[in-house]
Tab-separated table of C-alpha atoms in Angstrom:
chain	number	residue	atom	x	y	z
A	1030	MET	CA	50.440	29.626	-24.303
A	1031	PHE	CA	49.923	33.268	-25.064
A	1032	SER	CA	52.433	35.666	-23.548
A	1033	LYS	CA	51.169	38.913	-22.120
A	1034	LYS	CA	52.669	41.837	-23.990
A	1035	LEU	CA	51.731	45.473	-23.761
A	1036	ILE	CA	51.378	47.203	-27.120
A	1037	PRO	CA	50.912	50.970	-27.044
A	1038	VAL	CA	48.220	52.301	-29.410
A	1039	CYS	CA	46.953	55.741	-30.252
A	1040	ARG	CA	44.186	56.708	-27.814
A	1041	ASP	CA	42.167	58.649	-30.377
A	1042	LEU	CA	42.398	55.802	-32.909
A	1043	PHE	CA	41.282	53.224	-30.259
A	1044	LEU	CA	38.309	55.299	-29.148
A	1045	SER	CA	37.170	56.179	-32.661
A	1046	THR	CA	37.506	52.565	-33.863
A	1047	LEU	CA	35.359	51.111	-31.036
A	1048	LEU	CA	33.066	54.176	-30.893
A	1049	LEU	CA	33.705	54.594	-27.173
A	1050	SER	CA	33.984	57.687	-25.071
A	1051	LYS	CA	37.105	58.501	-23.046
A	1052	ASN	CA	35.171	58.481	-19.761
A	1053	ARG	CA	33.798	54.980	-20.436
A	1054	VAL	CA	37.243	53.492	-20.966
A	1055	GLN	CA	38.688	55.278	-17.977
A	1056	GLY	CA	35.836	53.986	-15.790
A	1057	VAL	CA	36.530	50.363	-16.796
A	1058	VAL	CA	40.228	50.768	-16.123
A	1059	ARG	CA	39.571	52.376	-12.740
A	1060	ARG	CA	37.261	49.535	-11.562
A	1061	ASN	CA	39.726	46.917	-12.750
A	1062	PHE	CA	42.502	48.637	-10.831
A	1063	ILE	CA	40.411	48.881	-7.622
A	1064	PHE	CA	38.554	45.516	-7.634
A	1065	GLY	CA	40.863	43.389	-9.748
A	1066	THR	CA	38.093	42.333	-12.174
A	1067	SER	CA	36.279	43.903	-15.053
A	1068	PRO	CA	32.741	45.128	-14.340
A	1069	THR	CA	29.792	42.880	-15.335
A	1070	GLU	CA	26.950	43.882	-17.602
A	1071	ASN	CA	23.884	44.778	-15.514
A	1072	ARG	CA	21.626	46.022	-18.254
A	1073	GLY	CA	18.602	43.979	-19.413
A	1074	GLY	CA	17.854	40.398	-18.270
A	1075	ASN	CA	15.105	38.998	-16.058
A	1076	ARG	CA	14.938	41.351	-13.095
A	1077	LYS	CA	11.573	40.074	-11.769
A	1078	THR	CA	12.729	36.555	-10.834
A	1079	ASN	CA	14.718	37.689	-7.836
A	1080	ILE	CA	11.996	40.113	-6.781
A	1081	PHE	CA	9.344	37.339	-6.682
A	1082	MET	CA	11.650	34.532	-5.530
A	1083	ASP	CA	10.131	34.421	-2.028
A	1084	LYS	CA	6.611	34.230	-3.457
A	1085	ARG	CA	7.648	31.515	-5.887
A	1086	ASN	CA	9.268	29.449	-3.150
A	1087	GLY	CA	6.197	29.913	-0.976
A	1088	VAL	CA	3.868	28.593	-3.693
A	1089	ILE	CA	6.145	25.627	-4.486
A	1090	THR	CA	6.432	24.706	-0.810
A	1091	PHE	CA	2.650	24.858	-0.429
A	1092	ILE	CA	2.016	22.624	-3.445
A	1093	LYS	CA	4.584	20.076	-2.286
A	1094	LYS	CA	2.717	19.726	1.008
A	1095	ILE	CA	-0.505	18.639	-0.744
A	1096	ASN	CA	-1.281	14.951	-0.218
A	1097	VAL	CA	-1.111	13.232	-3.597
A	1098	ILE	CA	-1.826	9.684	-4.714
A	1099	GLU	CA	-0.390	7.671	-7.576
A	1100	SER	CA	-2.841	6.685	-10.269
A	1101	HIS	CA	-3.324	2.948	-10.336
A	1102	TYR	CA	-4.618	3.001	-13.880
A	1103	CYS	CA	-1.690	4.855	-15.519
A	1104	ARG	CA	0.901	2.804	-17.350
A	1105	SER	CA	4.553	2.913	-16.357
A	1106	LYS	CA	5.426	5.650	-18.872
A	1107	SER	CA	3.108	7.990	-16.923
A	1108	SER	CA	4.289	6.965	-13.467
A	1109	SER	CA	5.375	10.533	-12.623
A	1110	ARG	CA	1.773	11.713	-12.857
A	1111	VAL	CA	0.081	12.017	-9.465
A	1112	TYR	CA	-3.411	13.074	-8.470
A	1113	ILE	CA	-5.184	14.989	-5.727
A	1114	SER	CA	-8.775	14.989	-4.549
A	1115	SER	CA	-11.473	15.565	-7.150
A	1116	GLU	CA	-13.064	18.071	-4.765
A	1117	LEU	CA	-10.197	20.520	-5.342
A	1118	ASN	CA	-9.142	22.652	-8.297
A	1119	ILE	CA	-6.434	25.236	-8.967
A	1120	LYS	CA	-8.615	28.161	-7.952
A	1121	LYS	CA	-9.502	26.540	-4.609
A	1122	LEU	CA	-5.850	25.754	-3.955
A	1123	TRP	CA	-4.905	29.369	-4.755
A	1124	ARG	CA	-7.472	30.652	-2.265
A	1125	ILE	CA	-6.232	28.249	0.428
A	1126	TYR	CA	-2.648	29.408	-0.189
A	1127	ASN	CA	-3.527	33.106	0.046
A	1128	ASP	CA	-5.522	32.502	3.222
A	1129	GLU	CA	-2.500	30.882	4.863
A	1130	ALA	CA	0.273	33.071	3.394
A	1131	GLU	CA	1.592	36.340	4.791
A	1132	ASP	CA	0.597	39.542	3.016
A	1133	LEU	CA	3.988	39.872	1.299
A	1134	LEU	CA	3.776	36.316	-0.085
A	1135	LYS	CA	0.257	36.440	-1.519
A	1136	VAL	CA	0.054	36.017	-5.313
A	1137	LYS	CA	-2.401	36.396	-8.160
A	1138	GLU	CA	-4.328	33.362	-9.397
A	1139	SER	CA	-2.562	33.500	-12.779
A	1140	TYR	CA	0.865	33.362	-11.096
A	1141	PHE	CA	-0.206	30.418	-8.909
A	1142	ARG	CA	-1.692	28.613	-11.921
A	1143	HIS	CA	1.505	29.118	-13.968
A	1144	ILE	CA	3.681	27.499	-11.283
A	1145	PHE	CA	1.188	24.674	-10.688
A	1146	CYS	CA	1.019	23.781	-14.400
A	1147	THR	CA	4.697	24.218	-15.330
A	1148	GLU	CA	6.551	22.964	-12.253
A	1149	PHE	CA	4.372	19.985	-11.283
A	1150	ASN	CA	2.768	16.983	-12.994
A	1151	ILE	CA	-0.375	16.913	-10.880
A	1152	GLY	CA	-3.894	16.115	-11.999
A	1153	PHE	CA	-7.255	16.094	-10.280
A	1154	GLY	CA	-8.799	12.674	-9.765
A	1155	THR	CA	-12.337	11.622	-10.468
A	1156	PRO	CA	-14.786	10.785	-7.673
A	1157	SER	CA	-14.146	7.339	-6.219
A	1158	THR	CA	-16.481	4.571	-7.324
A	1159	ASP	CA	-14.782	1.539	-5.768
A	1160	ALA	CA	-13.386	2.942	-2.540
A	1161	CYS	CA	-12.651	0.735	0.439
A	1162	SER	CA	-15.730	0.405	2.662
A	1163	THR	CA	-13.558	0.063	5.778
A	1164	CYS	CA	-11.742	3.336	5.012
A	1165	ILE	CA	-15.034	5.130	4.370
A	1166	SER	CA	-16.661	3.746	7.509
A	1167	LEU	CA	-13.752	4.650	9.790
A	1168	SER	CA	-13.346	8.111	8.246
A	1169	GLU	CA	-17.018	8.911	8.803
A	1170	LYS	CA	-16.880	7.644	12.385
A	1171	ILE	CA	-13.854	9.860	13.040
A	1172	LYS	CA	-15.690	12.905	11.650
A	1173	HIS	CA	-18.759	12.417	13.830
A	1174	SER	CA	-17.118	11.161	17.006
A	1175	ASP	CA	-17.349	13.542	19.978
A	1176	CYS	CA	-15.123	11.497	22.288
A	1177	SER	CA	-11.424	12.264	21.845
A	1178	THR	CA	-10.396	8.842	23.163
A	1179	LYS	CA	-12.703	7.036	20.749
A	1180	LYS	CA	-11.554	9.264	17.906
A	1181	ASN	CA	-7.897	8.415	18.591
A	1182	GLU	CA	-8.739	4.707	18.629
A	1183	LEU	CA	-10.497	5.026	15.274
A	1184	LYS	CA	-7.568	6.967	13.800
A	1185	THR	CA	-5.186	4.268	14.965
A	1186	GLU	CA	-7.390	1.566	13.437
A	1187	LEU	CA	-7.597	3.442	10.133
A	1188	LYS	CA	-3.835	3.997	10.045
A	1189	LEU	CA	-3.194	0.311	10.741
A	1190	HIS	CA	-5.621	-0.662	7.983
A	1191	LYS	CA	-3.838	1.572	5.474
A	1192	LEU	CA	-0.426	0.325	6.563
A	1193	LYS	CA	-1.548	-3.230	5.819
A	1194	ALA	CA	-2.753	-2.129	2.388
A	1195	ASN	CA	0.582	-0.430	1.706
A	1196	ALA	CA	2.396	-3.582	2.808
A	1197	PHE	CA	0.473	-5.532	0.168
A	1198	TYR	CA	1.321	-3.021	-2.555
A	1199	SER	CA	4.986	-3.130	-1.542
A	1200	LYS	CA	4.861	-6.875	-2.238
A	1201	LEU	CA	3.476	-6.110	-5.678
A	1202	LYS	CA	6.111	-3.446	-6.439
A	1203	GLU	CA	9.093	-5.444	-5.209
A	1204	ASN	CA	11.767	-5.709	-7.895
A	1205	LYS	CA	14.469	-8.298	-7.204
A	1206	GLN	CA	16.621	-10.374	-9.516
A	1207	ASP	CA	15.639	-13.628	-7.799
A	1208	LEU	CA	11.894	-12.861	-7.677
A	1209	LEU	CA	9.252	-13.291	-10.382
A	1210	ILE	CA	5.813	-11.761	-9.771
A	1211	VAL	CA	2.790	-13.142	-11.630
A	1212	SER	CA	-0.436	-11.221	-11.035
A	1213	PHE	CA	-3.843	-11.898	-12.544
A	1214	ASP	CA	-7.392	-10.609	-12.390
A	1215	CYS	CA	-10.719	-10.938	-14.199
A	1216	GLN	CA	-12.217	-8.016	-16.066
A	1217	LYS	CA	-15.866	-7.202	-15.531
A	1218	ASN	CA	-18.145	-9.235	-17.783
A	1219	GLN	CA	-18.581	-7.771	-21.261
A	1220	PRO	CA	-22.158	-8.041	-22.593
A	1221	LEU	CA	-23.134	-9.820	-25.790
A	1222	PRO	CA	-24.639	-8.313	-27.802
A	1223	ARG	CA	-23.562	-4.757	-26.945
A	1224	VAL	CA	-26.108	-2.503	-28.661
A	1225	PRO	CA	-27.244	1.104	-28.069
A	1226	ASP	CA	-30.785	-0.031	-27.380
A	1227	GLN	CA	-32.552	0.948	-24.158
A	1228	ALA	CA	-34.045	-2.542	-24.082
A	1229	ALA	CA	-30.543	-3.892	-23.347
A	1230	TYR	CA	-30.635	-2.216	-19.934
A	1231	TYR	CA	-33.529	-4.441	-18.849
A	1232	SER	CA	-32.418	-7.575	-20.698
A	1233	ARG	CA	-30.313	-10.458	-19.515
A	1234	GLN	CA	-27.371	-10.896	-21.868
A	1235	LEU	CA	-24.549	-13.296	-22.586
A	1236	TYR	CA	-21.034	-12.466	-21.420
A	1237	LYS	CA	-17.514	-12.437	-22.733
A	1238	TYR	CA	-14.903	-13.198	-20.061
A	1239	ASN	CA	-11.337	-11.968	-19.800
A	1240	LEU	CA	-8.645	-13.173	-17.376
A	1241	THR	CA	-5.477	-11.114	-17.745
A	1242	ILE	CA	-2.170	-12.449	-16.420
A	1243	ILE	CA	0.795	-10.076	-16.124
A	1244	ILE	CA	4.371	-11.220	-15.676
A	1245	GLY	CA	6.446	-8.728	-13.704
A	1246	HIS	CA	6.134	-6.223	-10.891
A	1247	SER	CA	3.558	-3.421	-10.920
A	1248	LYS	CA	6.019	-0.812	-12.244
A	1249	CYS	CA	7.213	-2.741	-15.279
A	1250	ALA	CA	6.201	-1.848	-18.832
A	1251	TYR	CA	3.296	-3.845	-20.254
A	1252	THR	CA	3.846	-5.443	-23.649
A	1253	LYS	CA	2.489	-8.442	-25.499
A	1254	ASP	CA	5.456	-10.409	-24.178
A	1255	ASN	CA	4.366	-10.140	-20.536
A	1256	VAL	CA	0.588	-9.608	-20.790
A	1257	PHE	CA	-1.497	-12.722	-21.502
A	1258	ILE	CA	-5.247	-12.396	-21.968
A	1259	TYR	CA	-7.229	-15.625	-21.608
A	1260	HIS	CA	-10.701	-15.175	-23.063
A	1261	TRP	CA	-13.867	-17.219	-23.418
A	1262	ASP	CA	-17.596	-16.624	-23.578
A	1263	GLU	CA	-20.525	-17.934	-21.612
A	1264	THR	CA	-21.378	-20.565	-24.228
A	1265	GLU	CA	-17.952	-22.195	-23.742
A	1266	HIS	CA	-17.212	-22.254	-20.033
A	1267	ALA	CA	-18.311	-20.858	-16.697
A	1268	LYS	CA	-16.250	-18.407	-14.666
A	1269	GLY	CA	-15.143	-20.442	-11.680
A	1270	SER	CA	-12.141	-21.976	-9.992
A	1271	ASN	CA	-11.599	-24.618	-12.696
A	1272	GLU	CA	-11.369	-22.011	-15.444
A	1273	ILE	CA	-9.064	-19.664	-13.519
A	1274	SER	CA	-6.846	-22.509	-12.304
A	1275	SER	CA	-6.557	-23.950	-15.817
A	1276	ALA	CA	-5.604	-20.584	-17.324
A	1277	VAL	CA	-2.957	-19.848	-14.667
A	1278	TYR	CA	-1.589	-23.394	-14.932
A	1279	HIS	CA	-1.338	-23.080	-18.716
A	1280	CYS	CA	0.486	-19.750	-18.399
A	1281	LEU	CA	2.947	-20.999	-15.760
A	1282	SER	CA	3.591	-24.205	-17.701
A	1283	ASN	CA	4.538	-22.294	-20.851
A	1284	LEU	CA	6.497	-19.586	-19.078
A	1285	VAL	CA	10.267	-19.459	-19.537
A	1286	ILE	CA	11.586	-18.645	-16.051
A	1287	PRO	CA	15.173	-17.284	-15.903
A	1288	THR	CA	17.682	-19.309	-13.892
A	1289	SER	CA	18.189	-16.383	-11.499
A	1290	ILE	CA	14.625	-16.756	-10.177
A	1291	LYS	CA	14.386	-18.471	-6.795
A	1292	THR	CA	10.855	-17.392	-5.787
A	1293	VAL	CA	7.644	-17.122	-7.814
A	1294	ARG	CA	5.057	-14.828	-6.243
A	1295	LEU	CA	1.445	-15.115	-7.409
A	1296	VAL	CA	-0.848	-12.169	-6.684
A	1297	ALA	CA	-4.628	-12.076	-7.091
A	1298	ASP	CA	-7.698	-10.693	-5.376
A	1299	GLY	CA	-9.384	-12.693	-2.636
A	1300	CYS	CA	-12.482	-13.816	-4.549
A	1301	GLY	CA	-13.300	-17.172	-2.994
A	1302	GLY	CA	-15.060	-18.655	-6.009
A	1303	GLN	CA	-12.176	-17.976	-8.386
A	1304	ASN	CA	-8.830	-17.360	-6.668
A	1305	LYS	CA	-8.709	-17.941	-2.921
A	1306	ASN	CA	-9.743	-21.568	-2.655
A	1307	SER	CA	-8.235	-25.013	-2.193
A	1308	THR	CA	-8.603	-25.726	-5.928
A	1309	MET	CA	-6.164	-22.961	-6.761
A	1310	MET	CA	-3.785	-24.075	-3.999
A	1311	GLY	CA	-3.829	-27.614	-5.389
A	1312	MET	CA	-3.076	-26.343	-8.905
A	1313	VAL	CA	-0.144	-24.247	-7.625
A	1314	SER	CA	1.193	-27.239	-5.682
A	1315	THR	CA	0.948	-29.450	-8.761
A	1316	TRP	CA	2.823	-26.997	-10.967
A	1317	PHE	CA	5.465	-26.386	-8.298
A	1318	LEU	CA	6.113	-30.096	-7.740
A	1319	ASN	CA	5.976	-31.339	-11.338
A	1320	LEU	CA	6.725	-28.520	-13.778
A	1321	ALA	CA	8.527	-25.706	-11.960
A	1322	PRO	CA	12.244	-25.412	-12.840
A	1323	ILE	CA	14.690	-26.812	-10.284
A	1324	HIS	CA	16.032	-23.353	-9.458
A	1325	VAL	CA	12.569	-22.223	-8.236
A	1326	GLN	CA	12.767	-23.016	-4.536
A	1327	ASN	CA	9.671	-21.253	-3.180
A	1328	VAL	CA	6.226	-20.208	-4.312
A	1329	GLU	CA	4.193	-17.512	-2.597
A	1330	PHE	CA	0.519	-16.687	-3.165
A	1331	VAL	CA	-0.444	-13.216	-1.903
A	1332	PHE	CA	-3.927	-11.758	-1.436
A	1333	PRO	CA	-4.740	-8.095	-0.694
A	1334	ILE	CA	-6.550	-6.385	2.143
A	1335	VAL	CA	-10.269	-6.210	1.347
A	1336	GLY	CA	-11.002	-2.914	-0.389
A	1337	HIS	CA	-7.419	-2.425	-1.590
A	1338	SER	CA	-7.203	-4.922	-4.430
A	1339	PHE	CA	-5.928	-2.755	-7.284
A	1340	LEU	CA	-3.776	-4.993	-9.469
A	1341	PRO	CA	-1.646	-4.352	-12.584
A	1342	ALA	CA	-4.310	-6.006	-14.741
A	1343	ASP	CA	-6.694	-3.157	-13.878
A	1344	ARG	CA	-4.529	-0.826	-15.955
A	1345	VAL	CA	-4.962	-3.089	-18.961
A	1346	PHE	CA	-8.711	-3.242	-18.317
A	1347	ALA	CA	-8.907	0.556	-18.212
A	1348	ASN	CA	-7.307	0.823	-21.646
A	1349	ILE	CA	-9.524	-1.922	-23.076
A	1350	GLU	CA	-12.662	-0.226	-21.771
A	1351	LYS	CA	-11.616	3.078	-23.333
A	1352	LYS	CA	-11.666	1.362	-26.700
A	1353	ILE	CA	-14.910	-0.458	-25.989
A	1354	LYS	CA	-16.655	2.842	-25.165
A	1355	ARG	CA	-15.888	4.109	-28.662
A	1356	LYS	CA	-17.893	1.283	-30.210
A	1357	ASP	CA	-21.667	1.514	-30.279
A	1358	VAL	CA	-22.260	-2.063	-31.403
A	1359	ILE	CA	-20.392	-5.278	-30.594
A	1360	THR	CA	-22.220	-8.414	-31.624
A	1361	SER	CA	-19.507	-11.057	-31.889
A	1362	PRO	CA	-17.086	-12.429	-29.262
A	1363	ASP	CA	-14.348	-12.106	-31.887
A	1364	GLU	CA	-14.745	-8.328	-31.838
A	1365	TYR	CA	-13.885	-8.316	-28.143
A	1366	THR	CA	-10.937	-10.615	-28.855
A	1367	ASN	CA	-9.608	-8.180	-31.459
A	1368	LEU	CA	-9.802	-5.372	-28.900
A	1369	PHE	CA	-7.987	-7.486	-26.326
A	1370	SER	CA	-5.194	-8.264	-28.802
A	1371	ASP	CA	-4.124	-4.602	-28.852
A	1372	PHE	CA	-2.964	-4.871	-25.239
A	1373	GLY	CA	-1.617	-8.393	-24.839
A	1374	THR	CA	-1.230	-11.885	-26.224
A	1375	THR	CA	-4.688	-13.414	-26.485
A	1376	VAL	CA	-5.158	-17.093	-25.588
A	1377	PRO	CA	-8.507	-18.879	-26.065
A	1378	LEU	CA	-9.485	-20.845	-22.963
A	1379	ALA	CA	-11.478	-23.479	-24.831
A	1380	GLY	CA	-9.637	-26.799	-24.888
A	1381	ILE	CA	-7.382	-26.221	-21.865
A	1382	VAL	CA	-9.926	-26.326	-19.008
A	1383	HIS	CA	-9.606	-29.312	-16.666
A	1384	ASP	CA	-11.503	-30.482	-13.629
A	1385	TRP	CA	-9.058	-29.313	-10.991
A	1386	LYS	CA	-11.749	-28.961	-8.352
A	1387	THR	CA	-12.740	-32.638	-8.275
A	1388	SER	CA	-9.140	-33.790	-8.374
A	1389	VAL	CA	-7.933	-31.477	-5.605
A	1390	GLN	CA	-10.880	-32.341	-3.362
A	1391	SER	CA	-9.913	-36.008	-3.696
A	1392	VAL	CA	-6.381	-35.281	-2.432
A	1393	PHE	CA	-6.482	-32.218	-0.155
A	1394	LYS	CA	-8.206	-32.005	3.194
A	1395	PRO	CA	-11.137	-29.575	3.392
A	1396	PRO	CA	-9.845	-26.055	4.238
A	1397	GLY	CA	-11.409	-26.341	7.689
A	1398	GLY	CA	-9.026	-29.195	8.464
A	1399	TRP	CA	-5.853	-27.305	7.576
A	1400	HIS	CA	-3.411	-26.279	10.311
A	1401	PHE	CA	-4.169	-22.546	9.861
A	1402	SER	CA	-7.228	-20.398	9.280
A	1403	PHE	CA	-7.825	-20.313	5.535
A	1404	ASN	CA	-10.047	-17.191	5.367
A	1405	SER	CA	-7.821	-14.886	7.414
A	1406	THR	CA	-4.625	-15.898	5.596
A	1407	LYS	CA	-3.080	-13.228	3.338
A	1408	ARG	CA	-0.045	-15.213	2.192
A	1409	PHE	CA	0.176	-18.897	1.284
A	1410	LEU	CA	3.755	-20.166	1.136
A	1411	PHE	CA	4.751	-23.388	-0.617
A	1412	LYS	CA	7.912	-25.464	-0.402
A	1413	LYS	CA	8.872	-29.022	-1.280
A	1414	ASN	CA	9.610	-31.570	1.395
A	1415	VAL	CA	13.131	-32.918	1.834
A	1416	GLN	CA	12.490	-35.908	-0.432
A	1417	LYS	CA	10.976	-33.646	-3.149
A	1418	THR	CA	7.921	-35.908	-3.210
A	1419	ASN	CA	5.297	-33.565	-1.800
A	1420	VAL	CA	4.516	-29.879	-1.279
A	1421	LEU	CA	4.120	-28.354	2.181
A	1422	ILE	CA	2.022	-25.242	2.788
A	1423	LYS	CA	1.828	-22.621	5.509
A	1424	GLY	CA	-0.408	-19.580	5.905
A	1425	GLU	CA	0.486	-16.110	7.174
A	1426	VAL	CA	-1.843	-13.290	8.183
A	1427	SER	CA	0.981	-10.734	7.911
A	1428	TYR	CA	2.759	-9.551	4.772
A	1429	GLN	CA	6.115	-9.149	6.514
A	1430	VAL	CA	6.315	-11.555	9.465
A	1431	GLU	CA	6.349	-15.360	9.243
A	1432	THR	CA	5.122	-17.252	12.304
A	1433	GLY	CA	3.458	-20.334	10.819
A	1434	ALA	CA	4.842	-23.783	10.072
A	1435	TYR	CA	5.009	-25.755	6.821
A	1436	LYS	CA	2.809	-28.841	6.985
A	1437	ASN	CA	1.197	-31.356	4.690
A	1438	VAL	CA	-2.460	-30.608	3.818
A	1439	CYS	CA	-3.091	-33.818	1.858
A	1440	LYS	CA	-5.334	-36.595	3.071
A	1441	LYS	CA	-3.779	-39.618	4.694
A	1442	GLY	CA	-1.828	-41.740	2.235
A	1443	LYS	CA	-1.968	-39.168	-0.550
A	1444	THR	CA	0.416	-36.562	-1.955
A	1445	VAL	CA	0.246	-33.781	-4.516
A	1446	HIS	CA	1.381	-36.312	-7.151
A	1447	ASN	CA	-2.089	-37.897	-6.928
A	1448	ILE	CA	-3.720	-34.741	-8.286
A	1449	ASN	CA	-2.338	-35.576	-11.723
A	1450	ASN	CA	-3.928	-39.018	-11.727
A	1451	LEU	CA	-7.407	-38.484	-10.260
A	1452	HIS	CA	-10.249	-37.135	-12.381
A	1453	LEU	CA	-8.102	-34.444	-14.056
A	1454	SER	CA	-10.209	-34.667	-17.185
A	1455	GLU	CA	-10.910	-31.949	-19.707
A	1456	ILE	CA	-14.170	-30.049	-19.262
A	1457	SER	CA	-15.958	-29.967	-22.594
A	1458	THR	CA	-17.813	-26.907	-23.840
A	1459	ARG	CA	-20.671	-29.197	-24.857
A	1460	ASN	CA	-21.690	-29.538	-21.210
A	1461	MET	CA	-22.457	-25.827	-20.851
A	1462	LYS	CA	-26.089	-25.079	-20.133
A	1463	ILE	CA	-27.433	-21.555	-20.407
A	1464	ASN	CA	-30.479	-20.344	-18.544
A	1465	PRO	CA	-33.467	-20.559	-20.923
A	1466	LEU	CA	-34.775	-17.231	-19.576
A	1467	LYS	CA	-31.506	-15.582	-20.579
A	1468	LEU	CA	-31.769	-17.078	-24.070
A	1469	ARG	CA	-35.309	-15.735	-24.304
A	1470	ASP	CA	-34.128	-12.232	-23.341
A	1471	VAL	CA	-31.298	-12.330	-25.882
A	1472	ASP	CA	-33.722	-13.448	-28.587
A	1473	ASN	CA	-36.145	-10.617	-27.735
A	1474	LEU	CA	-33.313	-8.065	-27.692
A	1475	LEU	CA	-32.070	-9.146	-31.105
A	1476	LYS	CA	-35.619	-8.989	-32.474
A	1477	LYS	CA	-36.123	-5.449	-31.153
A	1478	HIS	CA	-32.829	-4.232	-32.534
A	1479	TYR	CA	-32.545	-6.185	-35.813
A	1480	GLY	CA	-36.091	-7.363	-36.491
A	1481	ASP	CA	-37.868	-10.716	-36.373
A	1482	GLN	CA	-35.637	-12.111	-39.128
A	1483	TRP	CA	-32.334	-11.512	-37.291
A	1484	GLN	CA	-31.346	-15.170	-37.681
A	1485	THR	CA	-30.890	-14.618	-41.419
A	1486	LEU	CA	-28.133	-12.036	-40.805
A	1487	ASP	CA	-24.631	-13.454	-41.229
A	1488	PHE	CA	-22.967	-11.255	-38.607
A	1489	LEU	CA	-25.345	-12.704	-35.979
A	1490	ARG	CA	-24.450	-16.311	-36.805
A	1491	PHE	CA	-22.792	-16.714	-33.392
A	1492	TYR	CA	-26.168	-16.570	-31.624
A	1493	LYS	CA	-27.880	-18.807	-34.136
A	1494	ASP	CA	-25.228	-21.544	-34.328
A	1495	ASN	CA	-23.845	-21.569	-30.783
A	1496	ILE	CA	-26.912	-20.885	-28.683
A	1497	PHE	CA	-30.272	-21.466	-30.226
A	1498	LYS	CA	-29.389	-24.583	-32.162
A	1499	LYS	CA	-27.937	-26.114	-28.968
A	1500	SER	CA	-31.052	-25.217	-26.996
A	1501	GLN	CA	-33.374	-26.910	-29.410
């Protein structure tokens, strides 16, 4: 501790040493005597901040009121980025603000732009290309309705529709220690060959398929450890319920599920030919009964509201397509596979496809004979019976409320165990038949782009060995 001690010094020496005037020192002493504190330095500094504080707060409040949406296609590291309508820009927003603000709070465009760009992480979206038809239809009816009662009814219907969509997305975002979410989706078909030839626009082509399965909720980081890309081409297998069921079954069977997990939630779009069908329900029941760990007590299969089916896999697809756009020519399926491998663990589908459809149809009742409406159901819930010898299913039309009952959907005298024993044979790639007209178009396209002797080119061996030799 320092003790306070007064030491007298020569006034003239003190002033000359510090180059201070007598009046300056006396002024400091006087203020300290009157106010009890030494005066603060008021020279320099940012004097404009306080002057424009009201304007700044006005601009920030205005921007915060703008309706923003989260980008579905951004990865988790960019989750703070939000977007507003593509019809707006900073200049339009500035004009709207000045029109609404009082005269004393109006600002220059440069000042508004500086706050918008430095204080917020907001972008402007692109025009919608896959918007919900129900949302568009109801919004247009609301705009052109002259009856206030009818308009209120339409607004209520639109709000209810969006609330249901949000309820689905909340299921996808849910992050619990006892819950494991597995979502999957198919990417749009990738053409083979992909060439910058205008003839390709009018030609039927072969396709490369991609089913991406993501382990985890929609906000988790995507790595090769939780992103699995099952790929095949049109010469190997079709793109139906057998292929999708086999890929999901293979993924679930090889998945290490932590002991804390009590519920596995599957999420997919409602495409009837691939995901929402009795074949898929039979596959899920088979895995749950025979291969699921003991600590997994429930399985849930969730489908979205029509028009609001954005899934985590779409983010992976967006990044894949960015890379594909940079390539003018892709002639081999392996080139697509190499692109896929940058974003997940690639798994070839050939060799793991089984005839789930025939087997499930032999055991399960037709969907029309189930104890709930199959088409309107948004959630299928599975649980084992008391004896652990069969799987019971119930359907729910709501994402939050459960009103249905678990019942057996198998035919009389049969259980889910029978699915393993009936016709669950491997589907060979040799049975694939390709439309001869499509083969003709591919042949003509290759001739136009590479010449009549394209079959002598090594990098086009895929078409020669896998297609045209088989068709002969």
